[in-house]
Amino acid sequence: EPEVTQTPSHQVTQMGQEVILRCVPISNHLYFYWYRQILGQKVEFLVSFYNNEISEKSEIFDDQFSVERPDGSNFTLKIRSTKLEDSAMYFCASSEKKGIGGTDTQYFGPGTRLTVL
Amino acid sequence: DAKTTQPNSMESNEEEPVHLPCNHSTISGTDYIHWYRQLPSQGPEYVIHGLTSNVNNRMASLAIAEDRKSSTLILHRATLRDAAVYYCILRDVGYGGATNKLIFGTGTLLAVQP
């Protein structure tokens, strides 16, 4: 069964450094998302991406964050200057289509654990 | 998105049915009811969704109250692998451009005893 993959599984970085989290969505999917989950807290939406542009972003997704689909398979999340509070599990997700009536299913990857020291 | 209320935790025995409730008293006529679950140390996983009628798939059943103000996710025979946090999420049908994002609450932590 097709699945969303993410690399690395764990990333440790120093505060102020740039990190890039990578995702390979399911191949025929058109919508891509990033979510994050701080340890012990809810899963939070960061950004959605469609047709090579951001379609929606949350308040968390400030100027320090960016997303890119550099080729036909990868979808990346970049954090320019990491802060301690960016430490979290980051999940990539993809869906085939928007789905009339909110019926699209989002498929999540296993996540990248980001630790900022 | 309309708010949902779920119990913080529930327990079940292996191979017994589990009924996970969700209250959504402010649901609008255009809200779909979605269920996702998150196994330990994994990303969320789609379980099932419905609008008005009860729904069945290979993972679970979804029973929706006639007034749509509550729903119940039914796992017919719980296994140890079903131990997870279960999220009930409302999503607007929004033909005109509703958001795709999922808004997760705290969900119900299901423990399954052998």
Tab-separated table of C-alpha atoms in Angstrom, chain A residues 1 31 33 35 37 41-45 48 56-57 89 91 95 97-111 113, chain B residues 30-32 34 36 38 41-46 49 51 58 87 91-106:
chain	number	residue	atom	x	y	z
A	1	GLU	CA	0.000	0.000	0.000
A	31	TYR	CA	-2.527	18.270	-1.715
A	33	TYR	CA	0.363	19.370	4.460
A	35	TYR	CA	1.447	19.404	10.992
A	37	GLN	CA	2.903	17.913	17.663
A	41	GLN	CA	0.113	18.273	23.146
A	42	LYS	CA	-2.360	18.274	20.275
A	43	VAL	CA	-1.526	17.789	16.633
A	44	GLU	CA	-1.476	21.293	15.098
A	45	PHE	CA	-1.908	22.299	11.471
A	48	SER	CA	-1.306	23.229	3.210
A	56	GLU	CA	-3.599	27.916	3.826
A	57	LYS	CA	-1.305	28.478	6.788
A	89	MET	CA	7.281	15.928	15.980
A	91	PHE	CA	4.166	15.204	10.327
A	95	SER	CA	-4.385	13.771	0.017
A	97	LYS	CA	-7.935	15.689	-3.921
A	98	LYS	CA	-9.769	18.260	-1.918
A	99	GLY	CA	-12.834	16.118	-1.957
A	100	ILE	CA	-16.258	17.554	-2.456
A	101	GLY	CA	-17.760	17.940	0.954
A	102	GLY	CA	-14.617	17.655	2.985
A	103	THR	CA	-14.409	13.978	2.221
A	104	ASP	CA	-10.729	13.793	1.329
A	105	THR	CA	-8.605	11.434	3.367
A	106	GLN	CA	-5.258	12.677	4.549
A	107	TYR	CA	-2.454	10.158	4.777
A	108	PHE	CA	0.221	10.932	7.319
A	109	GLY	CA	3.875	10.041	7.403
A	110	PRO	CA	5.622	8.614	10.474
A	111	GLY	CA	7.011	12.004	11.437
A	113	ARG	CA	11.293	14.336	15.630
B	30	THR	CA	-22.640	20.877	6.165
B	31	ASP	CA	-20.205	19.230	8.599
B	32	TYR	CA	-18.841	15.772	7.912
B	34	HIS	CA	-14.315	12.226	10.565
B	36	TYR	CA	-8.650	9.540	12.885
B	38	GLN	CA	-2.858	7.965	16.383
B	41	SER	CA	4.841	7.124	18.201
B	42	GLN	CA	3.104	7.262	14.815
B	43	GLY	CA	1.336	9.792	12.651
B	44	PRO	CA	-2.439	10.076	12.639
B	45	GLU	CA	-4.318	7.528	10.570
B	46	TYR	CA	-7.727	7.877	8.917
B	49	HIS	CA	-16.098	9.409	8.049
B	51	LEU	CA	-22.459	12.692	7.104
B	58	ARG	CA	-12.882	-2.714	7.276
B	87	TYR	CA	-9.909	11.838	17.349
B	91	ARG	CA	-15.079	19.122	8.590
B	92	ASP	CA	-17.184	21.598	6.678
B	93	VAL	CA	-18.517	20.412	3.362
B	94	GLY	CA	-17.814	23.903	1.996
B	95	TYR	CA	-18.245	23.620	-1.726
B	96	GLY	CA	-16.922	27.102	-2.151
B	97	GLY	CA	-13.492	26.613	-0.710
B	98	ALA	CA	-13.574	25.234	2.768
B	99	THR	CA	-10.319	24.531	4.442
B	100	ASN	CA	-8.669	21.165	3.990
B	101	LYS	CA	-6.950	21.293	7.336
B	102	LEU	CA	-7.720	18.872	10.119
B	103	ILE	CA	-8.258	20.420	13.538
B	104	PHE	CA	-7.332	17.889	16.205
B	105	GLY	CA	-8.641	17.987	19.745
B	106	THR	CA	-7.238	15.956	22.622
